Coordinates of C-alpha atoms in Angstrom, one line a residue:
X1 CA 2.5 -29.3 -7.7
X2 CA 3.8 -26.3 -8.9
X3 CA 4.5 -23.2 -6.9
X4 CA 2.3 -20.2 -7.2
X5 CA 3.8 -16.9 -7.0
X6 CA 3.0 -15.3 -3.8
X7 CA 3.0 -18.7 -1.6
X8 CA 4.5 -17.4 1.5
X9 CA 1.6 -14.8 1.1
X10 CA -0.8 -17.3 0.5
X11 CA -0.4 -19.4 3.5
X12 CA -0.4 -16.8 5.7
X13 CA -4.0 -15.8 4.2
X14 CA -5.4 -19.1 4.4
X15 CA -5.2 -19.0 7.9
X16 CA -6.5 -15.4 8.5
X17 CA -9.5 -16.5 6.2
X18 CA -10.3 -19.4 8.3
X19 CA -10.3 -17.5 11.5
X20 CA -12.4 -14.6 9.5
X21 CA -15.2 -17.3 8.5
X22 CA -15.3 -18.3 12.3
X23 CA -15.8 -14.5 13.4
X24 CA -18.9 -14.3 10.9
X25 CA -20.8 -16.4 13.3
X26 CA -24.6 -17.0 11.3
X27 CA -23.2 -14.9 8.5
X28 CA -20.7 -17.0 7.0
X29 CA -24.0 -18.5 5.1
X30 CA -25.0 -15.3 3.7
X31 CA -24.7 -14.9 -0.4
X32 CA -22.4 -12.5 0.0
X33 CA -20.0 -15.3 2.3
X34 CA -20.8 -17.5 -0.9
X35 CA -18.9 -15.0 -3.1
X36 CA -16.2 -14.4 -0.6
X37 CA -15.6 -18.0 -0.1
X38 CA -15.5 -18.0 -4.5
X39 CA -13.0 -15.3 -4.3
X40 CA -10.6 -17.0 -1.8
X41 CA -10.2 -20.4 -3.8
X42 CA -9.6 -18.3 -6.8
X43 CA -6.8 -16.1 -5.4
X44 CA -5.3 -19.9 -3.7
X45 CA -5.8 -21.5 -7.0
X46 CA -4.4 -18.6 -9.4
X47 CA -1.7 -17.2 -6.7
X48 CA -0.5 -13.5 -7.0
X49 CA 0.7 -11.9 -10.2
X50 CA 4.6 -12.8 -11.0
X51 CA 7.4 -10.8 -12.5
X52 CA 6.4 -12.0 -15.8
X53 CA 2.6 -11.2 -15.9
X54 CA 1.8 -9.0 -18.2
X55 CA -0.4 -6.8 -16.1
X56 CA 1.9 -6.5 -13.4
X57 CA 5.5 -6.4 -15.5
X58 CA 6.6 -3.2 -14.0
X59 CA 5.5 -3.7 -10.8
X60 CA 6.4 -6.5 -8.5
X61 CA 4.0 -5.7 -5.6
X62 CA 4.2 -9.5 -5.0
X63 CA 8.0 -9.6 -4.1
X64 CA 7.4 -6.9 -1.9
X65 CA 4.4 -8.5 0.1
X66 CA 6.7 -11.6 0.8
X67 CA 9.4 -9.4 1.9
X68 CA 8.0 -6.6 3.9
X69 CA 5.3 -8.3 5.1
X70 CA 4.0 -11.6 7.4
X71 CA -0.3 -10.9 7.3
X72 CA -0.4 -11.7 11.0
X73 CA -5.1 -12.5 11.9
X74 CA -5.0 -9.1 14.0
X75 CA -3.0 -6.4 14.5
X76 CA -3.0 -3.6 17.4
X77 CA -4.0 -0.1 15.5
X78 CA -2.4 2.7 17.2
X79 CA -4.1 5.9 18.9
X80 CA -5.6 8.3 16.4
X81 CA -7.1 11.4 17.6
X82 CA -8.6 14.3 16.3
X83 CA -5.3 16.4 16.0
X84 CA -4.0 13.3 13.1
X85 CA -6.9 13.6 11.8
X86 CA -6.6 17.5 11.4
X87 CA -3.1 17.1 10.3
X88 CA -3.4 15.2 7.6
X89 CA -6.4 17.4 6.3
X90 CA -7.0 19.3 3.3
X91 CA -6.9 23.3 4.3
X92 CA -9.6 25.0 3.2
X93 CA -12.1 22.2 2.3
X94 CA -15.7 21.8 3.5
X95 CA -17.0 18.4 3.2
X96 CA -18.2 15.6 4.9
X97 CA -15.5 13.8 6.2
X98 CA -16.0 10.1 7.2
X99 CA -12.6 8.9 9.4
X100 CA -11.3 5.4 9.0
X101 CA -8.3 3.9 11.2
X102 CA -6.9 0.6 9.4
X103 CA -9.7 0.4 7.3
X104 CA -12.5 0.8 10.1
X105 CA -15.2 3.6 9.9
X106 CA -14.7 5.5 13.5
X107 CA -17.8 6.9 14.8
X108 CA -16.0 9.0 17.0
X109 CA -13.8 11.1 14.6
X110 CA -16.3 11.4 12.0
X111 CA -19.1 14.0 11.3
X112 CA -22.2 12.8 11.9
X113 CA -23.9 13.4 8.4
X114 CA -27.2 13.8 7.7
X115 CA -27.8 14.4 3.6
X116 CA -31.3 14.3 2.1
X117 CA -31.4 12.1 0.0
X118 CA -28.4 10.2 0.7
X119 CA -27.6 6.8 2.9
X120 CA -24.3 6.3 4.2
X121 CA -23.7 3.0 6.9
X122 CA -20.6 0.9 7.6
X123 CA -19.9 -2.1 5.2
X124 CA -20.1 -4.6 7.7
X125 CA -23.7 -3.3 8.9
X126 CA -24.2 -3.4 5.1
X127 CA -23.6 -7.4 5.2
X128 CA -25.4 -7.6 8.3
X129 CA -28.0 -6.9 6.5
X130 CA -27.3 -8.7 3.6
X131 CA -27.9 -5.3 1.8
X132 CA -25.1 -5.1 -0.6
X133 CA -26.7 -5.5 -3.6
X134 CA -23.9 -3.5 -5.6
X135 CA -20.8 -6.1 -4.2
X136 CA -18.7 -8.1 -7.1
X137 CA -21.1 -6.5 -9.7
X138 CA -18.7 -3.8 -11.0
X139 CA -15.0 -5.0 -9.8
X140 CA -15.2 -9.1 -11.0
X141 CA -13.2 -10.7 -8.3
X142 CA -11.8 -13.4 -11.8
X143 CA -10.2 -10.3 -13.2
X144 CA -7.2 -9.5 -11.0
X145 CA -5.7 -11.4 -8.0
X146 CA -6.0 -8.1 -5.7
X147 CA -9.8 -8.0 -6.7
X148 CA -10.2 -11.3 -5.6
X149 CA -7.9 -10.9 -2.1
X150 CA -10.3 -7.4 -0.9
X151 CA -13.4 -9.9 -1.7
X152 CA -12.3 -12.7 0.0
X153 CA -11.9 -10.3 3.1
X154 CA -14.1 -7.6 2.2
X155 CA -15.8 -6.4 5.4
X156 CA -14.9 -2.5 6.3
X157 CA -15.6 0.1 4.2
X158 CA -18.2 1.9 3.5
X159 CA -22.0 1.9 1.4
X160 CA -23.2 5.3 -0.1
X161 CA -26.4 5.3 -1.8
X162 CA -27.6 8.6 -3.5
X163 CA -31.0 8.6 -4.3
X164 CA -32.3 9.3 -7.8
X165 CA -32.6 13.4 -8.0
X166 CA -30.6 14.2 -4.9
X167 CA -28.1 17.2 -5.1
X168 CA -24.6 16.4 -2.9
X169 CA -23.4 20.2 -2.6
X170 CA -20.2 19.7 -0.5
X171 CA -18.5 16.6 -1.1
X172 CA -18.0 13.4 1.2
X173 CA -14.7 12.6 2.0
X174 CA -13.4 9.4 2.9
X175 CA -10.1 9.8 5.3
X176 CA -8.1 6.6 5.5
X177 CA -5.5 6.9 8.0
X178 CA -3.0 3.8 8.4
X179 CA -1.5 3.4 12.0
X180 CA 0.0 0.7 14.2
X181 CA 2.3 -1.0 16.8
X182 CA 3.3 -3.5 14.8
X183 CA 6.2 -3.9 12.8
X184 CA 3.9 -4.4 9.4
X185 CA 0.2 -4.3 8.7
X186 CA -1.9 -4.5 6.3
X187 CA -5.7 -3.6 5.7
X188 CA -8.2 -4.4 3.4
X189 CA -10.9 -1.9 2.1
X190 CA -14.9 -2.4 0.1
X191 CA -16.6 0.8 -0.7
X192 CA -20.0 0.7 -2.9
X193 CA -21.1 3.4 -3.9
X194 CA -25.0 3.8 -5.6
X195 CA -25.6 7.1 -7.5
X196 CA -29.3 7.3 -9.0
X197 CA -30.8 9.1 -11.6
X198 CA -30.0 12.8 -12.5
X199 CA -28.5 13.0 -8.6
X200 CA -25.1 14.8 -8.2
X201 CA -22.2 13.6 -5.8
X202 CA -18.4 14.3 -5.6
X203 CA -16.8 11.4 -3.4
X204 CA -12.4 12.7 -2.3
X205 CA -10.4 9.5 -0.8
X206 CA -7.4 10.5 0.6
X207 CA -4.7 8.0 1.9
X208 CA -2.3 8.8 4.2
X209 CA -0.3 6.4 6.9
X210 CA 1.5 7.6 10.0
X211 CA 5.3 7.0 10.2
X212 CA 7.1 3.7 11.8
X213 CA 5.7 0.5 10.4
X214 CA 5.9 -1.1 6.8
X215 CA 1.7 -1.1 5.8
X216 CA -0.4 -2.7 2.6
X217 CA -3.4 -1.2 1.4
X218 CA -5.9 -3.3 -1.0
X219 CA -9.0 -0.8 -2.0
X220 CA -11.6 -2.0 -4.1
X221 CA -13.8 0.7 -5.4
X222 CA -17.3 -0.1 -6.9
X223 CA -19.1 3.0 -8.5
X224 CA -22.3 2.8 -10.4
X225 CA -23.3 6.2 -12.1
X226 CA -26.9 5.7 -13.6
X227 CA -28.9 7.6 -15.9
X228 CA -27.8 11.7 -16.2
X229 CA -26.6 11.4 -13.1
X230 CA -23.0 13.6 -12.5
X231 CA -20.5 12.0 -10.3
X232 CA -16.8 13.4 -9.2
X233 CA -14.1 11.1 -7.8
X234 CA -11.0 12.1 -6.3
X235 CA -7.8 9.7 -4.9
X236 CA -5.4 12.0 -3.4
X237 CA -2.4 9.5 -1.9
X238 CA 0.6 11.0 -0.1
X239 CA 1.3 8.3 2.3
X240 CA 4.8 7.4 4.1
X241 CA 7.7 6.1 2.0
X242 CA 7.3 2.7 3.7
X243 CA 3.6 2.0 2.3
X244 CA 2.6 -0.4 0.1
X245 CA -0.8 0.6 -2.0
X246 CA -3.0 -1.0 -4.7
X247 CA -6.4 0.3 -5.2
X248 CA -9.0 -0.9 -8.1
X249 CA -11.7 1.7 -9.1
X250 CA -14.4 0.2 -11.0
X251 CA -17.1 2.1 -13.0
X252 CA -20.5 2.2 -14.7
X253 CA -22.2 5.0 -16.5
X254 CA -25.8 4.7 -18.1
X255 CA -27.1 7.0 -20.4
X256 CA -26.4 11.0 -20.8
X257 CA -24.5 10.4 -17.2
X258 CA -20.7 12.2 -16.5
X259 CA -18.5 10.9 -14.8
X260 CA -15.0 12.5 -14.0
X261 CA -11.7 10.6 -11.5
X262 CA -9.3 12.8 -10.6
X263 CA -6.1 10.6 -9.2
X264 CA -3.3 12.2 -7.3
X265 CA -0.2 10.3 -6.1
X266 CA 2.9 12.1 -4.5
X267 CA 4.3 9.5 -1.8
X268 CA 4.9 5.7 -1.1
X269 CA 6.8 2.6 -1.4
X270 CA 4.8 1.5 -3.8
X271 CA 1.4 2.7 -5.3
X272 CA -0.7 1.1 -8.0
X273 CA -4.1 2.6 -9.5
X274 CA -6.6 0.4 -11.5
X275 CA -8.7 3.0 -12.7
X276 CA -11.8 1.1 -15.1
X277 CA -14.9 2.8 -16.6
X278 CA -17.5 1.5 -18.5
X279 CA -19.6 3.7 -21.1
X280 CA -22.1 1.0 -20.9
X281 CA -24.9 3.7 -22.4
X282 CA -25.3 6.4 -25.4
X283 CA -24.1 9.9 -24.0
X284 CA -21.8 9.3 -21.7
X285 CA -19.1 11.4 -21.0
X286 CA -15.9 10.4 -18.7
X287 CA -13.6 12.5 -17.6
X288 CA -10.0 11.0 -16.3
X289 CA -6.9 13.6 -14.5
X290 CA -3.6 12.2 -13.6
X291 CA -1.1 13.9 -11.4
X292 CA 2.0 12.2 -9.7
X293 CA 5.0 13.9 -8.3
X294 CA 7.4 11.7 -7.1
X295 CA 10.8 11.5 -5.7
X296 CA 13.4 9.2 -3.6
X297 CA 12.7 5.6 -4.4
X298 CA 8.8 5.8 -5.0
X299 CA 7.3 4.0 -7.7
X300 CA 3.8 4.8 -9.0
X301 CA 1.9 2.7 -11.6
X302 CA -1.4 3.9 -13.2
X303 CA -3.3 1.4 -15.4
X304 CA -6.7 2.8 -16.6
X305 CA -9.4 1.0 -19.0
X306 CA -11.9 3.0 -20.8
X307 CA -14.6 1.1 -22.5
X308 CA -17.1 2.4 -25.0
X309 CA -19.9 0.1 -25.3
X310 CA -22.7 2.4 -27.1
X311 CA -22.9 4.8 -29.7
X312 CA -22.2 9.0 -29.2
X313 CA -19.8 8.8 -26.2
X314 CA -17.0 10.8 -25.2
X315 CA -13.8 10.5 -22.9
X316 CA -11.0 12.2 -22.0
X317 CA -7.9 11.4 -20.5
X318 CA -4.5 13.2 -19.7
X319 CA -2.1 11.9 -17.1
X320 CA 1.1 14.1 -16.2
X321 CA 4.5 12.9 -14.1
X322 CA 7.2 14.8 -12.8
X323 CA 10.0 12.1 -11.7
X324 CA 12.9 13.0 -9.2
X325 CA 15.6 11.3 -7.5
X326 CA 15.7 7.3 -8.3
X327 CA 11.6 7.3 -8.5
X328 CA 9.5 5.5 -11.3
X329 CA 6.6 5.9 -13.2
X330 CA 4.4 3.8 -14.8
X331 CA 1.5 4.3 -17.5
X332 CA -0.6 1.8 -19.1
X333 CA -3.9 3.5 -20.8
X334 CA -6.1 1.1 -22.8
X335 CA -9.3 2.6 -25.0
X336 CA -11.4 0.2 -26.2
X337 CA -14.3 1.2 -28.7
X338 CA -16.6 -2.1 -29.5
X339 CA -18.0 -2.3 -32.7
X340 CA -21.8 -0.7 -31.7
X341 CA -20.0 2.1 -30.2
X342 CA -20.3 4.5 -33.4
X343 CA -19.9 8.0 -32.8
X344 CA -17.3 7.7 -30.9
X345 CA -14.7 10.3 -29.5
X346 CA -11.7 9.5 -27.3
X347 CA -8.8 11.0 -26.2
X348 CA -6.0 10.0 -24.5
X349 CA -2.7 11.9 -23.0
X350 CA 0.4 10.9 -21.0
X351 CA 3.3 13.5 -20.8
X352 CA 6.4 12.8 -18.2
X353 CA 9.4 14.9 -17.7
X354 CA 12.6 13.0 -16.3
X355 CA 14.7 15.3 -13.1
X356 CA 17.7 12.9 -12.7
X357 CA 18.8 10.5 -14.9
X358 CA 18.0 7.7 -12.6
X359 CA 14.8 8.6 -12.6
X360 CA 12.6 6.1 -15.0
X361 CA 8.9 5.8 -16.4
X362 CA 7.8 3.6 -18.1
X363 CA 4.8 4.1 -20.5
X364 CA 2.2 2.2 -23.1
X365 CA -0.7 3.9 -24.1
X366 CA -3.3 1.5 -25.8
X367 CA -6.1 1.9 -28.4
X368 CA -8.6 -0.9 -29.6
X369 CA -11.5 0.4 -32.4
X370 CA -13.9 -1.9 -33.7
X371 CA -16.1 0.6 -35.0
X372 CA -15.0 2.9 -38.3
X373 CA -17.4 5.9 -37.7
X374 CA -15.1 7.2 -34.6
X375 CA -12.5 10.2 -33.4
X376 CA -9.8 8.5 -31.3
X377 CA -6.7 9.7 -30.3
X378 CA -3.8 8.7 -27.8
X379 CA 0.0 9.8 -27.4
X380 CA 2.8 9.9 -24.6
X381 CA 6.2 12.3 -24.1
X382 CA 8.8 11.8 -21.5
X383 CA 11.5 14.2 -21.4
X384 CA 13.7 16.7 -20.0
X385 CA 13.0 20.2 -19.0
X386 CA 12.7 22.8 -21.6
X387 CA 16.4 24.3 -21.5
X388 CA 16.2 27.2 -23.8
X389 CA 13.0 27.9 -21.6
X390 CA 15.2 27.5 -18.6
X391 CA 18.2 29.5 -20.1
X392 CA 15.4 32.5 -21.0
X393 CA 14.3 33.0 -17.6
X394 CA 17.3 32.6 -16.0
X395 CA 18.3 35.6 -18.7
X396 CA 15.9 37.2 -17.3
X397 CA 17.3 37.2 -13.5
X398 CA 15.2 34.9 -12.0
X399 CA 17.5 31.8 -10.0
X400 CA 17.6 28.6 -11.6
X401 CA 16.1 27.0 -8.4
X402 CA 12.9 29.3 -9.0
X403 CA 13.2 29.0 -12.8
X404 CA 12.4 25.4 -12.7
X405 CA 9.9 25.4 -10.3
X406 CA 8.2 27.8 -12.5
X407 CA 8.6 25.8 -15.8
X408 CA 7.5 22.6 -13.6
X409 CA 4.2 24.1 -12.2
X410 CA 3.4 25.4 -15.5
X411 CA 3.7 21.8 -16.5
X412 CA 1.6 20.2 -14.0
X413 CA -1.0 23.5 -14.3
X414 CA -3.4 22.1 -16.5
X415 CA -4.0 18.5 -14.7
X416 CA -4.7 20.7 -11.5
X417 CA -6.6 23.2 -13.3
X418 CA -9.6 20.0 -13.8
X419 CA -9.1 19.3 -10.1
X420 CA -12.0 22.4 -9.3
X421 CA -11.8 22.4 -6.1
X422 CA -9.8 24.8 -4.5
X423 CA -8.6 23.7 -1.5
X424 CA -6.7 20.4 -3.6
X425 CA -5.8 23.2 -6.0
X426 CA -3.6 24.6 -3.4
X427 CA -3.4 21.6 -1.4
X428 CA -1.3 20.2 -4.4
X429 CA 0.2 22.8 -5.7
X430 CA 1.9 23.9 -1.9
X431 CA 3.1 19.8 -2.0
X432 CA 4.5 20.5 -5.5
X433 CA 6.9 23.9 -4.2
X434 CA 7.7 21.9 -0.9
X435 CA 9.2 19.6 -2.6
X436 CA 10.9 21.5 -5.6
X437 CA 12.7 23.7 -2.5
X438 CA 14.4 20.7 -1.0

């Protein structure tokens, strides 16, 4: 039999899995077991992607996971109090801020919310239950090994269900803060989110992992934005240079709904974003911001797929990239317009500028039309800085330091400018000067 990429992985998963299905007691009968059980013989029968997978051909996460990491059945979190939690806060921001340590919702270091309007519970009371009516509907565990990894194991996280009408007006935050005694560890993460008709939300994950051991994060994001309902979603990652990150954010919008993602990625070992949205309905609108400022050895990879199914649609899409030191960046932006999806207007945008010359990206924006009646657009850059804009204001007396910080913020100014909120306004833009003073 021939070996599957991944195999050292793979064992080590079969047995966690096994001791998992034991821990489920009268659960591991449950539907939602059924599909778990689906998505495990799948990732064992498909393995992990390989160097020469197509998806995946910049980014060897797999080679890294065999490496870095053993996937040990438990692991021994470390102490998190409320000072990490403050640290690795946003200044400024007012939200309601949900706390989870390796994955796990802690009770303790969360706010005890209380929306009209809106439900919020625990994953695993979710599957309790067996109320997770939203689970492998959006994010199709067949589609991508990683998918079907966070299903097989999917049991922390969190449900949010916004009822139809209901008005969020600060947003809920989802904290995940990576810490442990080991020497690696890994978690996995399911969050569902349910927004109803006409209701207003804005959802902000941030990642961040405390210093000392190697960690793997595997999100799986499912959103589903129905009718004129208006949803935000930010991912703001600036985790240790040791961490390994893939997340998968899966979308559906209904008719006359908006939907905007904001993604943010300035630290890590290595940090992958699956961004997918489906304008399954007439009048949709999406809304997709980029950011990633990177330096040292990080490499970031953002793949994004927007879909327009119906007729009258509109997206949007700009992703920016400032590359230092030996970092890499990776772009991969698909548009697909099927042929009842008339009416159509879609916009893409990836600009990178290059600091060092060992700095790399790598980038392939994509555009499928089936449908004639349509405004569609896409494009990429990747450069140097402007030096007769350098030369001016250093003619001009300002240092060269301070004249390229200038010329970089004005670069990134417009992703940040769609950000709206304040506080990761300034939250980025301090990140951004820290590291253009070093």
């Amino acid at each position: 039999m021939e070996k599957l990429a991944g195999q050292k992985v793979l064992e080590s998963l079969k047995e966690r899995f096994q001791a998992f299905e034991t821990s489920l007691n009268g659960h591991s009968n449950s539907a939602a077991h059924q599909v778990r059980k689906a998505a495990f013989e799948n990732l064992q029968t498909k393995g992990l992607p390989h160097a020469k997978h197509e998806e995946y051909k910049f980014f060897n996460l797999t080679k890294a996971l065999e490496k870095n990491f053993n996937f040990p059945q438990s692991s021994s979190p470390a102490k998190v109090n409320a000072d990490t939690v403050q640290q690795f806060g946003i200044e400024g921001l007012e939200a309601h801020k949900l706390v989870f340590i390796n994955g796990v919702l802690s009770a303790e270091l969360s706010d005890n919310i209380a929306i009209e309007g809106v439900s919020i519970e625990a994953l695993q009371d979710a599957f309790n239950k067996e109320n997770v009516a939203l689970f492998n509907t959006e994010a199709q565990f067949e589609e991508d090994a990683f998918v079907a990894m966070n299903t097989a194991f999917a049991q922390n996280g969190i449900q949010i269900t916004v009822a139809d009408k209901a008005i969020v007006e600060k947003p809920i935050m989802l904290q995940f803060i990576g810490a442990s005694a080991e020497e690696s560890f890994d978690y996995q993460v399911r969050n569902l989110i349910n927004i109803g008709k006409l209701a207003e939300v804005t959802i902000i994950e941030k990642f961040d992992t405390l210093e000392g051991a190697s960690s793997f994060t595997n999100i799986v994001n499912e959103i589903s934005v129905a009718e004129g309902a208006q949803a935000k979603y930010y991912k703001i990652e600036n985790d240790a240079a040791n961490t390994y990150h893939i997340a998968n954010t899966h979308v559906s919008q209904q008719q006359n709904s908006h939907f905007t993602a904001n993604t943010i990625a300035l630290d890590g070992a290595m940090v992958r974003n699956n961004l997918n949205i489906k304008l399954q309905a007439e009048n949709c609108e999406a809304h997709m911001n980029g950011l990633y400022v990177l330096g040292d050895k990080t490499h970031v990879d953002n793949h994004t797929v927007v879909d327009h199914m119906m007729p009258n649609a509109y997206s949007n899409e700009l992703y920016k990239g400032i590359m230092d030191d030996k970092s890499k960046g990776v772009f991969n932006g698909k548009i697909f317009v099927r042929q009842d999806a008339q009416k159509t207007n879609a916009f893409q945008s990836n600009k990178n500028i290059l600091l060092t010359n060992d700095a790399t990206v790598n980038t392939k924006p994509q555009l499928e039309i089936w449908a004639d009646d349509v405004k569609c657009s896409h494009g990429c850059t990747t450069g140097q800085l402007d030096r007769d804009a350098l030369f001016y204001l250093q003619a001009r007396g300002i240092q060269k330091d301070k004249a390229r910080a200038i010329l970089l913020h004005a670069f990134a100014s417009d992703v940040i400018e769609n950000f709206e909120i304040e506080a990761i306004q300034q939250y980025v833009e301090a990140i951004i000067t820290e590291r253009l003073a070093k």
